[in-house]
Coordinates of C-alpha atoms and ligand atoms in Angstrom, one line a residue:
X268 CA 0.9 2.8 17.5
X269 CA 2.4 0.3 15.1
X270 CA -0.4 -1.5 13.2
X271 CA 2.2 -3.6 11.3
X272 CA 5.4 -4.9 12.9
X273 CA 8.2 -6.8 11.1
X274 CA 10.7 -8.6 13.3
X275 CA 13.9 -10.3 12.3
X276 CA 12.5 -11.1 8.9
X277 CA 14.5 -13.5 6.7
X278 CA 13.5 -14.5 3.2
X279 CA 15.3 -16.8 0.8
X280 CA 14.9 -17.7 -2.8
X281 CA 16.6 -21.0 -2.9
X282 CA 20.2 -20.3 -1.9
X283 CA 19.8 -16.6 -2.4
X284 CA 19.1 -14.7 0.8
X285 CA 17.0 -11.7 -0.4
X286 CA 16.1 -10.3 3.1
X287 CA 18.5 -10.6 5.9
X288 CA 16.9 -10.0 9.2
X289 CA 15.0 -6.7 9.0
X290 CA 12.8 -4.9 11.6
X291 CA 10.2 -2.3 10.6
X292 CA 7.2 -0.6 12.2
X293 CA 4.3 0.9 10.4
X294 CA 2.3 3.3 12.6
X295 CA -1.4 3.7 12.1
X296 CA -2.3 6.7 9.9
X297 CA 1.2 7.1 8.5
X298 CA 3.1 6.7 5.2
X299 CA 6.1 4.5 5.6
X300 CA 8.5 4.0 2.7
X301 CA 10.9 1.3 1.8
X302 CA 13.6 2.7 -0.5
X303 CA 16.8 1.4 -2.1
X304 CA 18.4 0.4 -5.4
X305 CA 17.4 -2.5 -7.7
X306 CA 17.6 -5.8 -6.0
X307 CA 17.8 -4.4 -2.5
X308 CA 14.9 -6.6 -1.4
X309 CA 12.1 -4.0 -1.3
X310 CA 9.5 -5.9 -3.4
X311 CA 10.4 -9.2 -1.6
X312 CA 9.6 -7.5 1.7
X313 CA 6.2 -6.0 0.6
X314 CA 5.2 -9.3 -1.1
X315 CA 5.9 -11.2 2.1
X316 CA 3.5 -8.9 3.9
X317 CA 0.7 -9.6 1.3
X318 CA 1.6 -13.3 1.6
X319 CA 2.7 -13.9 -1.9
X320 CA 6.3 -14.6 -0.9
X321 CA 7.0 -17.1 1.9
X322 CA 9.1 -16.1 4.9
X323 CA 12.0 -18.3 6.1
X324 CA 12.0 -16.9 9.7
X325 CA 10.9 -13.9 11.7
X326 CA 7.5 -12.4 12.2
X327 CA 5.1 -10.1 10.5
X328 CA 2.5 -8.9 13.0
X329 CA -0.7 -7.1 12.0
X330 CA -2.8 -5.7 14.9
X331 CA -0.7 -7.9 17.2
X332 CA -1.4 -11.1 15.3
X333 CA 1.3 -13.1 13.4
X334 CA 0.4 -13.2 9.8
X335 CA 3.6 -14.4 8.1
X336 CA 3.1 -17.2 5.6
X337 CA -0.7 -16.9 5.7
X338 CA -2.7 -17.3 2.6
X339 CA -2.8 -14.1 0.6
X340 CA -6.6 -14.2 0.4
X341 CA -6.8 -14.3 4.3
X342 CA -4.3 -11.4 4.5
X343 CA -6.4 -9.3 2.2
X344 CA -9.6 -10.1 4.1
X345 CA -7.9 -8.9 7.3
X346 CA -7.4 -5.5 5.6
X347 CA -3.9 -5.5 4.1
X348 CA -4.4 -4.8 0.5
X349 CA -1.7 -4.5 -2.2
X350 CA -2.4 -2.4 -5.3
X351 CA -2.1 -5.0 -8.1
X352 CA 1.4 -5.5 -9.2
X353 CA 2.4 -4.4 -12.7
X354 CA -1.1 -2.9 -12.5
X355 CA -2.8 -6.1 -13.5
X356 CA -5.7 -4.3 -14.9
X357 CA -8.4 -6.5 -16.3
X358 CA -8.5 -5.1 -19.8
X359 CA -11.7 -6.7 -20.9
X360 CA -13.7 -5.0 -18.1
X361 CA -14.8 -1.4 -17.7
X362 CA -13.1 0.9 -15.3
X363 CA -15.9 0.6 -12.7
X364 CA -16.0 -3.2 -13.1
X365 CA -12.3 -3.3 -12.3
X366 CA -13.0 -1.2 -9.2
X367 CA -15.8 -3.6 -8.1
X368 CA -13.4 -6.5 -8.4
X369 CA -11.4 -4.9 -5.6
X370 CA -14.4 -5.0 -3.3
X371 CA -14.8 -8.8 -3.6
X372 CA -13.8 -9.6 0.0
X373 CA -16.0 -7.0 1.7
X374 CA -18.8 -8.1 3.9
X375 CA -21.5 -6.3 6.0
X376 CA -19.6 -4.8 9.0
X377 CA -20.7 -4.4 12.6
X378 CA -19.4 -1.8 14.9
X379 CA -20.4 -1.0 18.5
X380 CA -21.2 2.7 18.9
X381 CA -22.6 4.7 21.8
X382 CA -25.8 6.8 21.3
X383 CA -26.3 10.3 22.8
X384 CA -27.3 8.8 26.2
X385 CA -24.1 6.6 26.3
X386 CA -26.1 3.4 25.5
X387 CA -24.1 1.0 23.4
X388 CA -25.7 -0.2 20.2
X389 CA -24.5 -2.2 17.2
X390 CA -24.3 -0.3 14.0
X391 CA -24.4 -2.4 10.8
X392 CA -23.0 -1.1 7.5
X393 CA -24.4 -3.1 4.7
X394 CA -21.9 -4.3 2.1
X395 CA -23.7 -2.4 -0.7
X396 CA -23.5 0.9 1.2
X397 CA -19.8 0.3 2.0
X398 CA -19.1 -0.4 -1.7
X399 CA -20.9 2.9 -2.7
X400 CA -19.0 4.8 0.0
X401 CA -15.7 3.4 -1.3
X402 CA -16.6 4.1 -4.9
X403 CA -17.2 7.7 -4.0
X404 CA -14.0 7.9 -2.1
X405 CA -12.0 6.5 -5.1
X406 CA -13.8 8.8 -7.6
X407 CA -13.1 11.7 -5.2
X408 CA -9.4 11.1 -5.4
X409 CA -9.5 10.2 -9.1
X410 CA -12.2 12.2 -10.9
X411 CA -10.9 10.9 -14.3
X412 CA -11.9 7.4 -13.3
X413 CA -15.5 8.6 -12.7
X414 CA -15.5 10.2 -16.1
X415 CA -14.3 7.0 -17.7
X416 CA -16.1 4.5 -15.5
X417 CA -18.0 2.9 -18.5
X418 CA -14.9 2.8 -20.7
X419 CA -12.9 -0.4 -21.2
X420 CA -9.9 -0.3 -18.9
X421 CA -7.6 -1.1 -21.8
X422 CA -8.3 2.4 -23.2
X423 CA -6.7 4.1 -20.2
X424 CA -3.3 5.8 -20.3
X425 CA -0.4 4.4 -18.1
X426 CA -1.0 7.0 -15.4
X427 CA -4.8 6.3 -15.4
X428 CA -4.1 2.6 -15.1
X429 CA -2.0 3.2 -12.1
X430 CA -4.8 5.3 -10.6
X431 CA -7.2 2.4 -11.3
X432 CA -4.8 0.0 -9.6
X433 CA -4.6 2.2 -6.5
X434 CA -8.4 2.7 -6.7
X435 CA -9.0 -1.0 -6.9
X436 CA -6.9 -1.6 -3.8
X437 CA -8.9 1.1 -1.9
X438 CA -12.1 -0.7 -2.8
X439 CA -10.9 -3.4 -0.4
X440 CA -11.3 -0.8 2.4
X441 CA -7.6 -1.4 3.5
X442 CA -6.4 -0.9 7.0
X443 CA -2.9 -0.9 5.4
X444 CA -2.5 -0.1 1.7
X445 CA 0.6 -1.6 0.1
X446 CA 2.0 0.1 -3.0
X447 CA 4.8 -1.4 -5.0
X448 CA 6.5 1.2 -7.2
X449 CA 3.5 3.3 -8.2
X450 CA 5.7 5.7 -10.1
X451 CA 7.2 3.0 -12.4
X452 CA 7.2 4.0 -16.0
X453 CA 5.2 7.2 -15.6
X454 CA 6.0 10.7 -16.7
X455 CA 7.3 13.1 -14.0
X456 CA 4.1 15.2 -13.9
X457 CA 1.9 12.2 -13.5
X458 CA 4.2 10.8 -10.8
X459 CA 3.7 14.1 -8.9
X460 CA -0.1 13.8 -9.2
X461 CA 0.0 10.2 -8.0
X462 CA 2.2 11.1 -5.0
X463 CA -0.1 14.0 -4.1
X464 CA -3.0 11.7 -4.1
X465 CA -1.2 9.1 -2.0
X466 CA -0.6 11.8 0.6
X467 CA -4.3 12.8 0.5
X468 CA -5.3 9.1 1.0
X469 CA -3.1 9.2 4.2
X470 CA -4.5 12.5 5.3
X471 CA -8.0 11.0 5.1
X472 CA -6.8 8.4 7.7
X473 CA -5.4 5.4 5.9
X474 CA -2.1 3.7 6.6
X475 CA 0.3 3.2 3.6
X476 CA 3.4 1.2 3.1
X477 CA 5.1 2.2 -0.2
X478 CA 8.1 0.6 -2.0
X479 CA 9.8 3.0 -4.4
X480 CA 13.0 3.7 -6.3
X481 CA 11.9 7.4 -6.7
X482 CA 13.4 8.3 -3.4
X483 CA 13.1 12.1 -3.6
X484 CA 9.4 12.2 -4.3
X485 CA 8.7 9.5 -1.8
X486 CA 10.6 11.1 1.1
X487 CA 8.6 14.3 0.6
X488 CA 5.4 12.5 1.5
X489 CA 6.8 9.7 3.9
X490 CA 6.4 10.1 7.6
X491 CA 9.2 7.5 8.0
X492 CA 11.4 5.6 5.7
X493 CA 13.8 2.6 5.7
X494 CA 16.7 2.4 3.3
X495 CA 17.5 -1.2 2.2
X496 CA 20.7 -2.3 0.7
X497 CA 21.4 -6.0 -0.2
X498 CA 18.6 -7.2 2.1
X499 CA 19.6 -5.1 5.1
X500 CA 18.4 -1.8 6.5
X501 CA 21.3 0.6 6.3
X502 CA 19.5 3.6 7.7
X503 CA 16.1 4.8 8.7
X504 CA 14.4 8.0 9.9
X505 CA 11.7 10.5 9.2
X506 CA 11.2 11.5 5.6
X507 CA 12.4 15.0 6.5
X508 CA 15.6 13.8 8.1
X509 CA 16.5 11.6 5.2
X510 CA 15.7 14.2 2.7
X511 CA 18.1 16.6 4.3
X512 CA 20.9 14.0 4.5
X513 CA 22.8 15.0 1.4
X514 CA 25.4 12.3 1.8
X515 CA 22.8 9.6 2.0
X516 CA 20.9 11.0 -1.0
X517 CA 24.1 11.1 -3.1
X518 CA 25.3 7.7 -2.0
X519 CA 22.2 5.6 -2.1
X520 CA 19.3 7.3 -3.6
X521 CA 20.3 9.4 -6.6
X522 CA 18.5 12.6 -7.1
X523 CA 15.6 11.6 -9.3
Ligands
ATP18 P1 13.5 -4.1 -7.8 O1 13.2 -2.7 -7.7 O2 14.5 -4.3 -8.9 O3 12.3 -5.0 -7.8 P2 13.9 -4.8 -5.1 O4 14.6 -4.0 -4.1 O5 12.5 -4.8 -5.0 O6 14.4 -4.5 -6.5 P3 13.8 -7.7 -4.9 O7 13.0 -7.8 -6.2 O8 13.1 -7.9 -3.7 O9 14.5 -6.3 -4.9 O10 15.0 -8.7 -5.1 C1 15.9 -8.9 -4.0 C2 16.9 -10.0 -4.4 O11 16.2 -11.3 -4.6 C3 17.6 -9.8 -5.7 O12 18.9 -10.3 -5.5 C4 16.8 -10.6 -6.7 O13 17.6 -11.0 -7.8 C5 16.3 -11.8 -5.9 N1 15.0 -12.3 -6.3 C6 13.9 -11.6 -6.4 N2 12.9 -12.4 -6.9 C7 13.4 -13.6 -7.1 C8 12.9 -14.9 -7.5 N3 11.6 -15.0 -7.8 N4 13.8 -15.9 -7.6 C9 15.1 -15.8 -7.2 N5 15.6 -14.6 -6.8 C10 14.8 -13.5 -6.7

C-alpha cells in the first residue's frame, strides 16, 4: 500500500518550472529512489515533501491526507523526517546530543493492543523509553556513533557525519525517512557501507525515499525507482529492471 502518493505535482521557482507534473507512489516498507542528473528536480521534489519548498499545484498525500504546503514542523511531527541537508550537524554538540535533537518532536504514544484473551487495552510507550529504544536502534546500525557518543560532532569524519545525519532523522521515529544524496562527497567504500545500512533500515521495517546521483548503488537497494529529467519522469520501474536496462544506464545514469 502506498503510504505516500504524489499526484500531478508542479513546482516553480519564479518563472522556472522545476517539477512538471509528476506522479509517484511510495509503498510502506520499501525503498523508493528518485534518480537523475544535476538539475533534474530531485531535491526540489523531496524538499516539497518535507514542506521546505512550496508546491504550485498537485497533491502530496501521506496516509491518505493531503500534506502539500504544510508547515515543515507539522510534517515532521506526522512522521516524515528528512536527514538534515548538507548534514547540518551541530558542531558544538556531542554526537549523542545531536541524536537527541532529532527526537524533539516525539511524545508519549498510545496504541490499542489485544491481550491473550482478545480484550483490547491501551498500551502507552513513554517518550523516554521510545528515545532509549531509538538510540539503541541507531547505535545498532552505527556502532561507531556509540563509541564516539561523547565526542564533539565536529571531530567526526565526513562518512561519520553522514551516519549521524541519518541517525538523527531516525531519532524522529520516521514513518517515511527522506534521504537527499547521502553519498555526496564520500569515498566509495564508505558509500557502500552507508547503502548497506540504508537497506538494513528498510529490512527492519521502515519506509525510505532516497534522492541520489549515484544510480548504480541506489538501484541495487531500491525496490522501485523513478528517473527524472528536466522535471519529468522519463522512466520508472523496479530497481532490478532498471539496473538491467543497459541503454538507460548508459543514456541517463552513467556507471558510477
Ligand atoms: P542536484 O542534484 O544538482 O541538486 P536536482 O535534480 O536535485 O539536482 P533541483 O535542485 O531540484 O535538481 O533543481 C531543479 C531545477 O530548479 C534546476 O533547474 C535548478 O536550477 C532550479 N532550482 C533549484 N533550486 C532553485 C532555487 N532556489 N531558485 C531557483 N531555481 C532553483
